[in-house]
Amino acid sequence: MTATKKKNVKTSSTTELNPRTTRYEFLGPIGAFLFVTVLPLLVLFLAICCNKTGYPSSFLIDDYRAYFSQLFNRDYLKTLYDPMAMMVYLAFVLLQALLYIALPADLYPGTELRNGQRLKYRLNGFTAYHATLFLGLYFLKDTGLKPLLFVYDHFVGLAVSSILFSYIVALYVYIGSFTPGTLLALGGNTGNALYDYMIGRELNPRIGDFDIKFFTELRPGMIGWQVINLCFAAKQYLDLGYITNSMILVQAFQAWYIVDSVWNEEAVLTTMDITTDGFGFMLAFGLYTWVPMNYTLQARYLVDNPRDLSWMEMGIIVGLNFLGYFIFRSANSQKNEFRSNPNSPAVKDLKYITTSKGSKLIISSWWGLARHINYLGDWLMALSWCLPCGFGSIVPYFYPIYFAILLLHRERRDDHKCRTKYGKDWEKYCSIVKYRIIPGIY
Ligand code: NDP
């Protein structure tokens, strides 16, 4: 499970390389406890209680009483134990692992680690995405769409399976992180078992060359999200005999986002998830459970509450989505290009400051508008995914509400990281690029 050793790895002592973490995030062990208990329950609540019988319309507690009482209904509780769903979930993750290993891949170097090592990553997410869809079509050619109803009918069982899987994978990497010589995440070595288990202790857990964190980043989450969405579209088609234009928008927007992520897979290598955070329950649960089970809420809602949009509604929603995508993709690509190929014509004229660490921080174009302008684009897209669902319930808006909190918090975490890393240079950068996320406002 430890990272493969390469020639020029620095041989510092273990404590020098892996200093004790002295600062807690996410409210420390209490937050870790809430994270590993409350968030899985929230996923189960959304899976069990939001269905054909109704969706809460607001955040008012009265709205939820009836739904909570369903949680204790024996018929609902029975759906939690679903061995068939467990097998299907495991088969899906196994398929993704096989595709990751077996499909041709570009070997791409990651950023340099504290020990001087540069891990190589197998980039074949785009091929794996298409291979998954192709295998699905091949499987369905004799059966028609009916087998896809399994996902809607066994959604609770699939959610439970993904949660259990997240606990187990996180435990596996936590135990493996005690192997001597392992490079730990700077934020995951507090010595508090629950906190380190949640936040992630080991930086790059691997089984041989199989990078568990990188694999998990896009395959079970993003491809799983796509597969579940398509199953919901099939369910709507089989229920109504057609697919509503609201469902088409949700499918198209989210498929675009997913394809874009797997197409630009190398961009993941410079994100905090890969370069800074350890792999623990937070990432495992986020990617095995949270993304595929919660990001599919809009499509699930539209199965239960089909609706048709006017041309004007469609125009506004599509416009918002394109605006968000344009900001998100241009900003992220600009930074990636600037960092990996600074002399390319697209970025060579950007203004920047050079830090004493040697890294350069862009201060013009997208990155001169706000320090995380990419977050704004991402959030606008998230909002556009929910609008096709109308305003009958708060539940489809769960994603942009949670995502806003995540991005606000993530920006603060990144700010702390950069302030610690760049010191006065970061202060200078902040005095030039004043806004955090929304130019002129925040
Ligand atoms: P960023 O891509 O913004 O990366 C931040 C890092 O970039 C900093 O730590 C710093 O790293 C470097 N950097 C910061 N400012 C500059 C600059 N001006 N010029 C050059 N480099 C700079 O953040 P994330 O990794 O958080 O997010 C990546 C994308 O993923 C975003 O678009 C975000 O919206 C999306 N995302 C989506 C999630 C979802 O659930 N859908 C969850 C989280 C993120 P260094 O140390 O190298 O200088």
CSV table of C-alpha atoms and ligand atoms in Angstrom, one decimal:
chain,number,residue,atom,x,y,z
A,1,MET,CA,0.0,0.0,0.0
A,2,THR,CA,2.9,2.4,0.4
A,3,ALA,CA,3.9,4.5,-2.5
A,4,THR,CA,6.3,2.8,-4.9
A,5,LYS,CA,9.9,3.9,-4.0
A,6,LYS,CA,11.8,5.7,-6.7
A,7,LYS,CA,15.5,6.5,-7.1
A,8,ASN,CA,15.8,10.1,-5.9
A,9,VAL,CA,13.5,9.8,-2.9
A,10,LYS,CA,14.8,12.0,0.0
A,11,THR,CA,15.7,9.8,3.0
A,12,SER,CA,14.7,12.1,5.9
A,13,SER,CA,13.8,10.4,9.2
A,14,THR,CA,10.2,9.5,9.5
A,15,THR,CA,9.3,12.3,12.0
A,16,GLU,CA,11.2,14.9,9.9
A,17,LEU,CA,9.2,13.8,6.8
A,18,ASN,CA,5.9,13.3,8.6
A,19,PRO,CA,5.7,16.0,11.3
A,20,ARG,CA,2.9,15.7,13.8
A,21,THR,CA,-0.2,17.7,12.7
A,22,THR,CA,-0.9,20.3,15.4
A,23,ARG,CA,-4.0,22.0,13.8
A,24,TYR,CA,-7.4,20.5,13.5
A,25,GLU,CA,-9.8,21.3,10.7
A,26,PHE,CA,-13.6,20.6,10.5
A,27,LEU,CA,-14.0,21.1,14.3
A,28,GLY,CA,-11.5,18.4,15.1
A,29,PRO,CA,-12.5,15.0,16.5
A,30,ILE,CA,-16.1,16.2,17.2
A,31,GLY,CA,-16.4,17.2,13.6
A,32,ALA,CA,-14.9,13.9,12.5
A,33,PHE,CA,-17.5,12.0,14.6
A,34,LEU,CA,-20.3,14.1,13.1
A,35,PHE,CA,-18.9,13.6,9.6
A,36,VAL,CA,-18.7,9.8,9.9
A,37,THR,CA,-22.2,9.5,11.4
A,38,VAL,CA,-24.4,12.4,10.3
A,39,LEU,CA,-23.5,12.6,6.6
A,40,PRO,CA,-24.2,8.9,5.8
A,41,LEU,CA,-27.5,9.3,7.6
A,42,LEU,CA,-28.3,12.3,5.5
A,43,VAL,CA,-27.6,10.3,2.4
A,44,LEU,CA,-29.9,7.6,3.7
A,45,PHE,CA,-32.6,10.1,4.6
A,46,LEU,CA,-32.6,11.5,1.0
A,47,ALA,CA,-32.6,8.0,-0.5
A,48,ILE,CA,-35.3,6.6,1.7
A,49,CYS,CA,-37.7,9.5,2.3
A,50,CYS,CA,-37.7,11.3,-1.0
A,51,ASN,CA,-39.6,9.3,-3.5
A,52,LYS,CA,-42.9,9.1,-5.3
A,53,THR,CA,-44.8,9.8,-2.0
A,54,GLY,CA,-43.3,13.3,-1.8
A,55,TYR,CA,-40.3,15.6,-1.2
A,56,PRO,CA,-40.0,18.1,1.6
A,57,SER,CA,-40.9,21.5,0.2
A,58,SER,CA,-38.7,23.7,2.5
A,59,PHE,CA,-36.2,23.6,5.4
A,60,LEU,CA,-38.9,24.0,8.0
A,61,ILE,CA,-38.8,21.2,10.5
A,62,ASP,CA,-42.6,20.6,10.3
A,63,ASP,CA,-42.0,19.6,6.7
A,64,TYR,CA,-39.7,16.8,7.8
A,65,ARG,CA,-41.7,15.2,10.6
A,66,ALA,CA,-43.7,13.0,8.3
A,67,TYR,CA,-40.6,12.0,6.4
A,68,PHE,CA,-38.6,11.2,9.5
A,69,SER,CA,-41.4,8.9,10.7
A,70,GLN,CA,-41.0,6.9,7.5
A,71,LEU,CA,-37.5,6.1,8.6
A,72,PHE,CA,-38.9,4.0,11.4
A,73,ASN,CA,-41.4,2.2,9.1
A,74,ARG,CA,-40.5,-1.5,8.9
A,75,ASP,CA,-41.1,-1.6,5.2
A,76,TYR,CA,-38.6,1.1,4.6
A,77,LEU,CA,-36.1,-0.3,7.0
A,78,LYS,CA,-36.2,-3.6,5.2
A,79,THR,CA,-34.9,-1.9,2.0
A,80,LEU,CA,-31.7,-1.1,3.9
A,81,TYR,CA,-30.6,-4.8,3.7
A,82,ASP,CA,-30.3,-5.5,0.0
A,83,PRO,CA,-27.6,-8.2,-0.8
A,84,MET,CA,-28.4,-7.9,-4.6
A,85,ALA,CA,-27.7,-4.2,-4.5
A,86,MET,CA,-24.5,-4.8,-2.7
A,87,MET,CA,-23.3,-7.3,-5.4
A,88,VAL,CA,-24.2,-4.8,-8.1
A,89,TYR,CA,-22.4,-2.0,-6.4
A,90,LEU,CA,-19.3,-4.1,-5.8
A,91,ALA,CA,-19.4,-5.4,-9.4
A,92,PHE,CA,-19.5,-1.8,-10.7
A,93,VAL,CA,-16.5,-0.7,-8.6
A,94,LEU,CA,-14.6,-3.8,-9.6
A,95,LEU,CA,-15.4,-3.1,-13.3
A,96,GLN,CA,-14.0,0.4,-12.9
A,97,ALA,CA,-10.9,-0.9,-11.2
A,98,LEU,CA,-10.4,-3.4,-14.1
A,99,LEU,CA,-10.8,-0.7,-16.7
A,100,TYR,CA,-8.4,1.5,-14.8
A,101,ILE,CA,-5.8,-1.3,-14.8
A,102,ALA,CA,-6.4,-2.8,-18.2
A,103,LEU,CA,-7.2,0.0,-20.6
A,104,PRO,CA,-4.3,1.7,-22.4
A,105,ALA,CA,-3.3,4.8,-20.4
A,106,ASP,CA,-1.0,7.8,-20.6
A,107,LEU,CA,1.4,7.8,-17.7
A,108,TYR,CA,1.4,11.4,-16.4
A,109,PRO,CA,3.7,12.7,-13.6
A,110,GLY,CA,2.1,14.2,-10.6
A,111,THR,CA,3.5,17.2,-8.7
A,112,GLU,CA,6.7,16.7,-6.7
A,113,LEU,CA,6.1,15.3,-3.3
A,114,ARG,CA,7.8,16.4,0.0
A,115,ASN,CA,10.2,13.4,-0.3
A,116,GLY,CA,11.3,14.5,-3.8
A,117,GLN,CA,9.3,11.8,-5.5
A,118,ARG,CA,7.0,12.3,-8.5
A,119,LEU,CA,4.4,9.6,-8.8
A,120,LYS,CA,3.1,8.5,-12.2
A,121,TYR,CA,-0.6,8.3,-12.8
A,122,ARG,CA,-2.6,6.3,-15.3
A,123,LEU,CA,-4.8,8.6,-17.3
A,124,ASN,CA,-7.5,6.6,-19.0
A,125,GLY,CA,-10.7,8.0,-17.4
A,126,PHE,CA,-12.1,9.1,-20.7
A,127,THR,CA,-11.7,5.7,-22.2
A,128,ALA,CA,-13.0,4.1,-19.1
A,129,TYR,CA,-16.1,6.3,-19.3
A,130,HIS,CA,-16.8,5.2,-22.8
A,131,ALA,CA,-16.0,1.6,-22.2
A,132,THR,CA,-18.5,1.6,-19.3
A,133,LEU,CA,-21.3,3.0,-21.6
A,134,PHE,CA,-20.4,0.7,-24.4
A,135,LEU,CA,-20.5,-2.4,-22.1
A,136,GLY,CA,-23.8,-1.2,-20.8
A,137,LEU,CA,-25.3,-0.8,-24.3
A,138,TYR,CA,-23.9,-4.3,-25.2
A,139,PHE,CA,-25.5,-5.8,-22.1
A,140,LEU,CA,-28.9,-4.1,-22.9
A,141,LYS,CA,-29.1,-5.0,-26.6
A,142,ASP,CA,-31.1,-8.1,-26.0
A,143,THR,CA,-33.0,-7.0,-22.9
A,144,GLY,CA,-34.1,-3.4,-23.6
A,145,LEU,CA,-34.1,-0.8,-20.9
A,146,LYS,CA,-35.9,-2.8,-18.2
A,147,PRO,CA,-32.8,-3.9,-16.3
A,148,LEU,CA,-31.9,-0.3,-15.7
A,149,LEU,CA,-34.9,0.0,-13.4
A,150,PHE,CA,-32.9,-1.9,-10.9
A,151,VAL,CA,-31.1,1.3,-9.9
A,152,TYR,CA,-34.3,3.2,-9.1
A,153,ASP,CA,-35.9,0.3,-7.4
A,154,HIS,CA,-32.8,-0.6,-5.3
A,155,PHE,CA,-31.5,2.9,-4.8
A,156,VAL,CA,-31.5,2.6,-1.0
A,157,GLY,CA,-29.6,-0.7,-1.1
A,158,LEU,CA,-27.1,0.9,-3.4
A,159,ALA,CA,-26.6,3.9,-1.1
A,160,VAL,CA,-26.2,1.6,1.9
A,161,SER,CA,-23.6,-0.5,-0.1
A,162,SER,CA,-21.6,2.6,-1.1
A,163,ILE,CA,-21.6,3.8,2.5
A,164,LEU,CA,-20.3,0.5,3.9
A,165,PHE,CA,-17.7,0.4,1.1
A,166,SER,CA,-16.5,3.9,2.0
A,167,TYR,CA,-16.1,2.9,5.7
A,168,ILE,CA,-14.1,-0.2,4.7
A,169,VAL,CA,-11.8,1.4,2.2
A,170,ALA,CA,-11.1,4.2,4.6
A,171,LEU,CA,-10.3,1.7,7.3
A,172,TYR,CA,-8.0,-0.2,5.0
A,173,VAL,CA,-6.0,2.8,4.0
A,174,TYR,CA,-5.9,4.0,7.6
A,175,ILE,CA,-4.4,0.8,8.8
A,176,GLY,CA,-2.0,0.7,5.8
A,177,SER,CA,-0.7,4.2,6.6
A,178,PHE,CA,1.2,2.7,9.6
A,179,THR,CA,3.5,0.9,7.2
A,180,PRO,CA,7.0,2.2,7.9
A,181,GLY,CA,8.3,4.7,5.2
A,182,THR,CA,4.8,5.9,4.3
A,183,LEU,CA,4.4,9.5,3.3
A,184,LEU,CA,1.6,11.0,5.3
A,185,ALA,CA,-0.6,14.0,4.6
A,186,LEU,CA,0.6,17.1,6.6
A,187,GLY,CA,-2.9,17.5,7.9
A,188,GLY,CA,-3.7,13.9,8.7
A,189,ASN,CA,-1.1,13.0,11.4
A,190,THR,CA,-2.6,14.3,14.6
A,191,GLY,CA,-2.5,11.0,16.5
A,192,ASN,CA,-6.3,11.1,17.1
A,193,ALA,CA,-7.4,7.9,15.4
A,194,LEU,CA,-11.0,9.0,14.5
A,195,TYR,CA,-9.8,12.4,13.2
A,196,ASP,CA,-7.0,10.9,11.1
A,197,TYR,CA,-9.3,8.1,9.8
A,198,MET,CA,-11.8,10.8,8.7
A,199,ILE,CA,-9.4,13.4,7.3
A,200,GLY,CA,-7.0,10.8,5.7
A,201,ARG,CA,-3.6,9.9,7.1
A,202,GLU,CA,-1.7,8.6,4.1
A,203,LEU,CA,-1.1,11.0,1.2
A,204,ASN,CA,-1.0,8.5,-1.7
A,205,PRO,CA,-2.1,5.1,-0.7
A,206,ARG,CA,-1.2,2.6,-3.4
A,207,ILE,CA,-1.4,-1.1,-4.0
A,208,GLY,CA,1.6,-1.6,-6.2
A,209,ASP,CA,1.0,1.0,-9.0
A,210,PHE,CA,-2.7,1.1,-8.3
A,211,ASP,CA,-3.3,4.6,-6.8
A,212,ILE,CA,-6.4,4.3,-4.7
A,213,LYS,CA,-7.0,8.0,-4.3
A,214,PHE,CA,-6.5,8.9,-7.9
A,215,PHE,CA,-8.7,5.9,-9.0
A,216,THR,CA,-11.4,7.0,-6.6
A,217,GLU,CA,-11.3,10.7,-7.7
A,218,LEU,CA,-13.2,10.2,-11.0
A,219,ARG,CA,-14.2,6.6,-11.6
A,220,PRO,CA,-16.7,5.3,-9.0
A,221,GLY,CA,-17.9,8.9,-8.3
A,222,MET,CA,-18.1,10.6,-11.7
A,223,ILE,CA,-18.8,7.5,-13.9
A,224,GLY,CA,-21.2,6.2,-11.2
A,225,TRP,CA,-23.0,9.5,-11.3
A,226,GLN,CA,-23.4,9.2,-15.1
A,227,VAL,CA,-24.6,5.6,-14.9
A,228,ILE,CA,-27.2,6.3,-12.2
A,229,ASN,CA,-28.4,9.4,-14.1
A,230,LEU,CA,-28.9,7.4,-17.3
A,231,CYS,CA,-30.9,4.8,-15.3
A,232,PHE,CA,-33.2,7.5,-14.0
A,233,ALA,CA,-33.7,8.8,-17.6
A,234,ALA,CA,-34.6,5.2,-18.6
A,235,LYS,CA,-37.0,5.0,-15.7
A,236,GLN,CA,-38.8,8.2,-16.8
A,237,TYR,CA,-38.9,7.0,-20.4
A,238,LEU,CA,-40.5,3.7,-19.3
A,239,ASP,CA,-43.0,5.4,-17.0
A,240,LEU,CA,-44.1,8.2,-19.4
A,241,GLY,CA,-43.2,6.9,-22.9
A,242,TYR,CA,-41.0,9.9,-23.4
A,243,ILE,CA,-38.3,12.0,-21.7
A,244,THR,CA,-39.3,15.5,-20.5
A,245,ASN,CA,-37.2,18.5,-21.7
A,246,SER,CA,-36.3,19.2,-18.0
A,247,MET,CA,-34.8,15.7,-17.7
A,248,ILE,CA,-33.0,16.2,-21.0
A,249,LEU,CA,-31.4,19.4,-19.7
A,250,VAL,CA,-30.3,17.8,-16.4
A,251,GLN,CA,-28.9,14.8,-18.3
A,252,ALA,CA,-27.1,17.0,-20.8
A,253,PHE,CA,-25.6,19.4,-18.3
A,254,GLN,CA,-24.4,16.8,-16.0
A,255,ALA,CA,-23.1,14.5,-18.7
A,256,TRP,CA,-21.2,17.4,-20.1
A,257,TYR,CA,-19.6,18.1,-16.7
A,258,ILE,CA,-18.7,14.5,-16.2
A,259,VAL,CA,-17.2,14.1,-19.7
A,260,ASP,CA,-15.3,17.3,-19.2
A,261,SER,CA,-13.8,16.0,-15.9
A,262,VAL,CA,-12.7,12.7,-17.4
A,263,TRP,CA,-11.4,14.4,-20.6
A,264,ASN,CA,-9.3,16.8,-18.4
A,265,GLU,CA,-8.3,14.1,-16.0
A,266,GLU,CA,-4.8,15.4,-15.6
A,267,ALA,CA,-6.2,18.6,-14.0
A,268,VAL,CA,-7.1,16.5,-11.0
A,269,LEU,CA,-3.4,16.0,-10.3
A,270,THR,CA,-3.0,19.7,-9.3
A,271,THR,CA,-6.0,19.8,-7.0
A,272,MET,CA,-5.8,19.9,-3.2
A,273,ASP,CA,-7.4,16.5,-3.1
A,274,ILE,CA,-4.3,15.0,-4.8
A,275,THR,CA,-1.5,17.3,-3.7
A,276,THR,CA,-2.4,18.1,-0.1
A,277,ASP,CA,-5.2,16.0,1.4
A,278,GLY,CA,-4.7,12.5,2.7
A,279,PHE,CA,-7.1,9.7,1.6
A,280,GLY,CA,-9.5,8.9,4.4
A,281,PHE,CA,-13.2,8.6,5.0
A,282,MET,CA,-13.9,12.1,3.9
A,283,LEU,CA,-12.7,11.5,0.3
A,284,ALA,CA,-13.8,7.9,0.2
A,285,PHE,CA,-17.3,8.7,1.3
A,286,GLY,CA,-17.4,11.9,-0.9
A,287,LEU,CA,-16.5,9.9,-4.0
A,288,TYR,CA,-18.0,6.5,-3.4
A,289,THR,CA,-21.3,7.8,-1.9
A,290,TRP,CA,-21.9,11.5,-1.9
A,291,VAL,CA,-21.3,12.2,-5.6
A,292,PRO,CA,-23.2,9.3,-7.1
A,293,MET,CA,-26.0,9.2,-4.6
A,294,ASN,CA,-26.6,13.0,-4.1
A,295,TYR,CA,-25.6,14.5,-7.3
A,296,THR,CA,-28.2,12.4,-9.0
A,297,LEU,CA,-31.0,14.0,-6.9
A,298,GLN,CA,-32.2,16.2,-9.7
A,299,ALA,CA,-32.7,13.3,-12.1
A,300,ARG,CA,-34.4,11.3,-9.4
A,301,TYR,CA,-36.6,14.2,-8.5
A,302,LEU,CA,-37.7,14.5,-12.2
A,303,VAL,CA,-38.6,10.8,-12.3
A,304,ASP,CA,-40.9,11.3,-9.3
A,305,ASN,CA,-42.1,14.8,-10.4
A,306,PRO,CA,-41.8,15.0,-14.2
A,307,ARG,CA,-42.2,18.5,-15.7
A,308,ASP,CA,-42.0,20.3,-19.0
A,309,LEU,CA,-40.3,23.6,-19.4
A,310,SER,CA,-41.2,26.5,-21.6
A,311,TRP,CA,-38.7,27.7,-24.3
A,312,MET,CA,-38.0,30.8,-22.3
A,313,GLU,CA,-37.2,28.8,-19.1
A,314,MET,CA,-35.0,26.5,-21.1
A,315,GLY,CA,-33.1,29.5,-22.7
A,316,ILE,CA,-32.4,31.1,-19.3
A,317,ILE,CA,-31.2,27.8,-17.8
A,318,VAL,CA,-29.0,26.9,-20.7
A,319,GLY,CA,-27.5,30.4,-20.7
A,320,LEU,CA,-26.7,30.2,-17.0
A,321,ASN,CA,-25.1,26.8,-17.5
A,322,PHE,CA,-22.9,28.0,-20.3
A,323,LEU,CA,-21.8,31.1,-18.4
A,324,GLY,CA,-20.8,28.9,-15.4
A,325,TYR,CA,-19.0,26.4,-17.6
A,326,PHE,CA,-17.1,29.1,-19.5
A,327,ILE,CA,-15.8,30.7,-16.2
A,328,PHE,CA,-15.0,27.3,-14.6
A,329,ARG,CA,-13.2,25.7,-17.6
A,330,SER,CA,-11.4,28.8,-18.8
A,331,ALA,CA,-10.1,29.6,-15.3
A,332,ASN,CA,-9.0,26.1,-14.5
A,333,SER,CA,-7.4,25.5,-17.9
A,334,GLN,CA,-5.6,28.8,-17.7
A,335,LYS,CA,-4.0,27.9,-14.4
A,336,ASN,CA,-3.1,24.4,-15.5
A,337,GLU,CA,-1.5,25.7,-18.8
A,338,PHE,CA,0.3,28.4,-17.0
A,339,ARG,CA,1.8,26.0,-14.4
A,340,SER,CA,2.6,23.2,-16.9
A,341,ASN,CA,3.5,25.1,-20.1
A,342,PRO,CA,4.1,28.8,-19.2
A,343,ASN,CA,5.5,29.7,-22.6
A,344,SER,CA,2.4,28.6,-24.5
A,345,PRO,CA,0.8,31.4,-26.5
A,346,ALA,CA,-2.4,31.2,-24.5
A,347,VAL,CA,-0.7,32.2,-21.2
A,348,LYS,CA,2.7,33.7,-22.0
A,349,ASP,CA,1.3,37.3,-21.7
A,350,LEU,CA,-0.3,36.8,-18.3
A,351,LYS,CA,1.0,39.0,-15.4
A,352,TYR,CA,2.2,37.1,-12.4
A,353,ILE,CA,4.3,37.4,-9.2
A,354,THR,CA,7.1,35.1,-8.5
A,355,THR,CA,7.1,33.8,-4.9
A,356,SER,CA,10.3,33.1,-2.9
A,357,LYS,CA,9.3,29.4,-3.2
A,358,GLY,CA,9.7,29.6,-6.9
A,359,SER,CA,6.0,29.2,-7.8
A,360,LYS,CA,4.3,31.9,-9.9
A,361,LEU,CA,0.9,33.3,-9.0
A,362,ILE,CA,-1.1,34.7,-11.9
A,363,ILE,CA,-2.5,38.2,-11.2
A,364,SER,CA,-4.3,39.0,-14.4
A,365,SER,CA,-7.1,37.7,-16.6
A,366,TRP,CA,-9.3,35.2,-14.7
A,367,TRP,CA,-7.0,34.9,-11.8
A,368,GLY,CA,-6.8,38.7,-11.5
A,369,LEU,CA,-10.6,38.9,-11.0
A,370,ALA,CA,-10.9,36.8,-7.8
A,371,ARG,CA,-8.6,34.3,-6.1
A,372,HIS,CA,-11.1,31.4,-6.7
A,373,ILE,CA,-13.0,32.6,-9.7
A,374,ASN,CA,-13.2,28.9,-10.8
A,375,TYR,CA,-15.4,28.2,-7.8
A,376,LEU,CA,-17.9,30.8,-9.0
A,377,GLY,CA,-18.2,29.1,-12.4
A,378,ASP,CA,-18.6,25.7,-10.8
A,379,TRP,CA,-21.4,27.0,-8.5
A,380,LEU,CA,-23.3,28.7,-11.3
A,381,MET,CA,-23.4,25.4,-13.1
A,382,ALA,CA,-24.6,23.7,-10.0
A,383,LEU,CA,-27.5,26.1,-9.8
A,384,SER,CA,-28.4,25.6,-13.4
A,385,TRP,CA,-28.7,21.9,-12.9
A,386,CYS,CA,-31.5,22.4,-10.3
A,387,LEU,CA,-33.6,25.0,-12.0
A,388,PRO,CA,-35.2,22.5,-14.4
A,389,CYS,CA,-36.8,20.9,-11.3
A,390,GLY,CA,-38.8,24.1,-10.6
A,391,PHE,CA,-39.5,25.3,-7.1
A,392,GLY,CA,-41.8,22.7,-5.7
A,393,SER,CA,-39.2,21.3,-3.3
A,394,ILE,CA,-36.0,22.3,-1.7
A,395,VAL,CA,-34.5,18.9,-2.2
A,396,PRO,CA,-33.2,19.3,-5.8
A,397,TYR,CA,-31.4,22.4,-4.5
A,398,PHE,CA,-29.6,20.4,-1.9
A,399,TYR,CA,-26.5,20.3,-4.2
A,400,PRO,CA,-25.9,24.1,-4.7
A,401,ILE,CA,-26.7,24.8,-1.0
A,402,TYR,CA,-24.2,22.2,0.2
A,403,PHE,CA,-21.8,23.1,-2.6
A,404,ALA,CA,-21.8,26.8,-1.6
A,405,ILE,CA,-20.8,25.8,2.0
A,406,LEU,CA,-18.1,23.4,0.7
A,407,LEU,CA,-16.6,26.0,-1.6
A,408,LEU,CA,-16.7,28.8,1.0
A,409,HIS,CA,-14.9,26.4,3.4
A,410,ARG,CA,-12.5,25.1,0.8
A,411,GLU,CA,-11.5,28.6,-0.2
A,412,ARG,CA,-10.6,29.3,3.5
A,413,ARG,CA,-8.6,26.1,3.7
A,414,ASP,CA,-6.7,26.9,0.5
A,415,ASP,CA,-6.1,30.4,1.7
A,416,HIS,CA,-4.6,29.0,4.9
A,417,LYS,CA,-2.5,26.6,2.9
A,418,CYS,CA,-1.2,29.3,0.6
A,419,ARG,CA,-0.6,31.7,3.5
A,420,THR,CA,1.5,29.1,5.3
A,421,LYS,CA,3.3,28.2,2.1
A,422,TYR,CA,4.0,31.6,0.6
A,423,GLY,CA,3.9,33.9,3.7
A,424,LYS,CA,4.5,37.6,2.6
A,425,ASP,CA,4.2,36.7,-1.1
A,426,TRP,CA,0.6,35.5,-0.5
A,427,GLU,CA,-0.2,38.7,1.4
A,428,LYS,CA,1.1,40.7,-1.6
A,429,TYR,CA,-0.9,38.5,-3.9
A,430,CYS,CA,-4.1,39.1,-1.9
A,431,SER,CA,-3.5,42.9,-1.9
A,432,ILE,CA,-3.4,42.7,-5.7
A,433,VAL,CA,-6.3,40.2,-6.2
A,434,LYS,CA,-8.6,41.4,-3.5
A,435,TYR,CA,-11.7,39.2,-3.9
A,436,ARG,CA,-12.0,35.6,-2.8
A,437,ILE,CA,-14.7,34.2,-5.1
A,438,ILE,CA,-17.1,36.8,-6.5
A,439,PRO,CA,-15.4,39.8,-8.1
A,440,GLY,CA,-16.5,43.1,-6.5
A,441,ILE,CA,-18.6,41.3,-3.8
A,442,TYR,CA,-16.8,38.6,-1.8
B,1,NDP,P1,-7.8,25.5,-7.3
B,1,NDP,O1,-7.8,24.8,-8.6
B,1,NDP,O2,-8.3,26.9,-7.3
B,1,NDP,O3,-6.3,25.3,-6.8
B,1,NDP,C1,-5.8,26.1,-5.7
B,1,NDP,C2,-4.3,26.0,-5.8
B,1,NDP,O4,-3.9,26.6,-7.0
B,1,NDP,C3,-3.6,26.8,-4.7
B,1,NDP,O5,-3.5,26.0,-3.5
B,1,NDP,C4,-2.3,27.1,-5.3
B,1,NDP,O6,-1.5,26.0,-5.3
B,1,NDP,C5,-2.7,27.4,-6.8
B,1,NDP,N1,-3.0,28.8,-7.0
B,1,NDP,C6,-3.8,29.6,-6.3
B,1,NDP,N2,-3.9,30.8,-6.9
B,1,NDP,C7,-3.1,30.8,-8.0
B,1,NDP,C8,-2.8,31.7,-9.0
B,1,NDP,N3,-3.2,33.0,-8.9
B,1,NDP,N4,-1.9,31.4,-10.0
B,1,NDP,C9,-1.4,30.1,-10.0
B,1,NDP,N5,-1.7,29.2,-9.1
B,1,NDP,C10,-2.5,29.5,-8.1
B,1,NDP,O7,-8.7,24.8,-6.2
B,1,NDP,P2,-9.3,23.3,-6.0
B,1,NDP,O8,-8.3,22.3,-6.1
B,1,NDP,O9,-10.0,23.5,-4.7
B,1,NDP,O10,-10.4,23.2,-7.1
B,1,NDP,C11,-10.2,22.8,-8.5
B,1,NDP,C12,-11.6,22.7,-9.2
B,1,NDP,O11,-12.3,21.6,-8.7
B,1,NDP,C13,-12.4,24.0,-9.0
B,1,NDP,O12,-13.0,24.4,-10.2
B,1,NDP,C14,-13.5,23.6,-8.0
B,1,NDP,O13,-14.7,24.3,-8.3
B,1,NDP,C15,-13.6,22.1,-8.3
B,1,NDP,N6,-14.2,21.3,-7.2
B,1,NDP,C16,-15.3,20.7,-7.3
B,1,NDP,C17,-15.9,19.9,-6.3
B,1,NDP,C18,-17.2,19.2,-6.5
B,1,NDP,O14,-17.6,18.6,-5.5
B,1,NDP,N7,-17.8,19.4,-7.6
B,1,NDP,C19,-15.2,19.8,-5.0
B,1,NDP,C20,-13.9,20.6,-5.0
B,1,NDP,C21,-13.5,21.3,-6.0
B,1,NDP,P3,0.1,26.0,-5.3
B,1,NDP,O15,0.5,25.5,-4.0
B,1,NDP,O16,0.5,25.0,-6.4
B,1,NDP,O17,0.6,27.4,-5.6
